[in-house]
Short mmCIF file of C-alpha atoms in Angstrom, two decimals:
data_model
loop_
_atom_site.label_atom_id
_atom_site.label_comp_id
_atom_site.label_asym_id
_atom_site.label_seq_id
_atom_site.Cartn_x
_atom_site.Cartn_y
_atom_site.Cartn_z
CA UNK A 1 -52.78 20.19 -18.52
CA UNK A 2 -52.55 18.38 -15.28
CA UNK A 3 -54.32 14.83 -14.75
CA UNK A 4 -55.98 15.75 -12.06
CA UNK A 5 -57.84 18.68 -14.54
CA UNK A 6 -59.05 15.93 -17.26
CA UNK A 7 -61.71 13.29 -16.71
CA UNK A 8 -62.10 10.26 -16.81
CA UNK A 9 -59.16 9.16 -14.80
CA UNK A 10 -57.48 6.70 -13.20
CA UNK A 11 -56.30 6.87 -9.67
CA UNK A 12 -54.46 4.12 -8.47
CA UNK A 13 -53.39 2.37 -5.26
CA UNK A 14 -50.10 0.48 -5.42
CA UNK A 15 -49.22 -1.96 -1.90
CA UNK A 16 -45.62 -3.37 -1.30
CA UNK A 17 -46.41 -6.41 0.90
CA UNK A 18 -42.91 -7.82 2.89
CA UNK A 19 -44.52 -11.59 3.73
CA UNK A 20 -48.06 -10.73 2.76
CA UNK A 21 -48.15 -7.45 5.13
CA UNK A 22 -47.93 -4.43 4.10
CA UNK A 23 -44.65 -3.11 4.03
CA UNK A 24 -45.30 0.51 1.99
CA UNK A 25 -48.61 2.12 0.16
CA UNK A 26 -49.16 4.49 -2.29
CA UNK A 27 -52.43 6.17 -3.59
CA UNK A 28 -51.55 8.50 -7.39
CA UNK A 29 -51.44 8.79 -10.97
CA UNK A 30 -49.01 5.98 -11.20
CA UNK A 31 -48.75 2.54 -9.68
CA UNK A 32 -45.95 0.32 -8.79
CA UNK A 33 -44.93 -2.69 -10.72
CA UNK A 34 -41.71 -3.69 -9.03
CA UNK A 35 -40.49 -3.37 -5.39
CA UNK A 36 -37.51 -1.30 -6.36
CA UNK A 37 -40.12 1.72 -7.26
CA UNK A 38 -41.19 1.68 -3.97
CA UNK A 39 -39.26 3.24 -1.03
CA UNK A 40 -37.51 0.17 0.72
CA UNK A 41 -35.37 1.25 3.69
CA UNK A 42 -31.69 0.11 3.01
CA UNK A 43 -31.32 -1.98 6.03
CA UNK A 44 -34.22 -4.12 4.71
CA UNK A 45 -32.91 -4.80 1.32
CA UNK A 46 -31.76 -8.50 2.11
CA UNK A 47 -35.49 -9.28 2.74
CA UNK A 48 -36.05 -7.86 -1.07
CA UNK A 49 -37.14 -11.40 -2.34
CA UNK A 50 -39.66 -11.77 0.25
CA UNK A 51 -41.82 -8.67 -1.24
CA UNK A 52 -44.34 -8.21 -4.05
CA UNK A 53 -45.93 -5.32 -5.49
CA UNK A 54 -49.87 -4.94 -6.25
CA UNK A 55 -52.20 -2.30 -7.32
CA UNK A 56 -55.70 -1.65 -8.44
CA UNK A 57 -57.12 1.43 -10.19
CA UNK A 58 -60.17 3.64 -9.68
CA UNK A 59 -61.56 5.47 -12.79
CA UNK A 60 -62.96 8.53 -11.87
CA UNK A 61 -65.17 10.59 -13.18
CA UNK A 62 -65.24 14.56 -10.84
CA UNK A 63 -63.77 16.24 -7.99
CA UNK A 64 -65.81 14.01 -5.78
CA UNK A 65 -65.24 10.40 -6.96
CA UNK A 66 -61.28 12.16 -7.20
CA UNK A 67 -61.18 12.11 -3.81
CA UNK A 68 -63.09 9.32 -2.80
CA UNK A 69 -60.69 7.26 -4.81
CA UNK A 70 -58.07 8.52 -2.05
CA UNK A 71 -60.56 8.86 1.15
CA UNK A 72 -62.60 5.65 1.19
CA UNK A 73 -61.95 2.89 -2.05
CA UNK A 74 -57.81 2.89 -1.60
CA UNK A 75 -58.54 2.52 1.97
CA UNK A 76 -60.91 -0.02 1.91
CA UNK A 77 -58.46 -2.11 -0.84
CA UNK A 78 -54.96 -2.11 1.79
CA UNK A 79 -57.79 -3.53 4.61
CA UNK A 80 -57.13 -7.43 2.69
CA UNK A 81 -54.28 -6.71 4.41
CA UNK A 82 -52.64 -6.66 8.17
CA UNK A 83 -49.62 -4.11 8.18
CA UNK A 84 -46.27 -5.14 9.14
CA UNK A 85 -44.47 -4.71 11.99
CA UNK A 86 -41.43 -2.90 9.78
CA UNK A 87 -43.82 -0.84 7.55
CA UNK A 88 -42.73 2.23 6.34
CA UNK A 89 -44.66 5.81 7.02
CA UNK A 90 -47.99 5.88 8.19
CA UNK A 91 -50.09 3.17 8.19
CA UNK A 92 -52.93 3.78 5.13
#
């Protein structure tokens, strides 16, 4: 069975900061403990001991707090934060 099919959950929000910005997000089923789990472009790897990971879960309980998790808390978590200049992706 799928996670997303069994409840309670936990949906979590991972953040790899590069100086306190954010550098790369994720929202899913997993979170990030180290910066090498997160997708670092190569030409930034000498600034590797200037990042730090964090993350904070949701537990949900239905489709609707599901996706709330994703639409509104996750967002509302990353806005501690100013994005960097070099971020990776979209901003979240």
């Amino acid at each position: 069975m799928n996670w997303l099919d069994e409840y309670p959950h936990e949906v979590y929000a991972s953040v790899l900061l590069l100086d306190g910005k954010i550098y790369n997000w994720k929202v899913g089923n997993y979170f990030w403990s180290h910066p090498m789990e997160a997708k670092i472009r190569m030409s930034d790897f000498d600034k590797f001991d200037r990042m730090e990971v964090q993350h904070t879960s949701f537990t949900v309980n239905n489709d609707f707090e599901h996706n709330l998790a994703f639409s509104l808390n996750a967002k509302q978590w990353y806005r501690q934060w100013e994005i960097s200049e070099e971020h990776v992706g979209s901003a979240p």
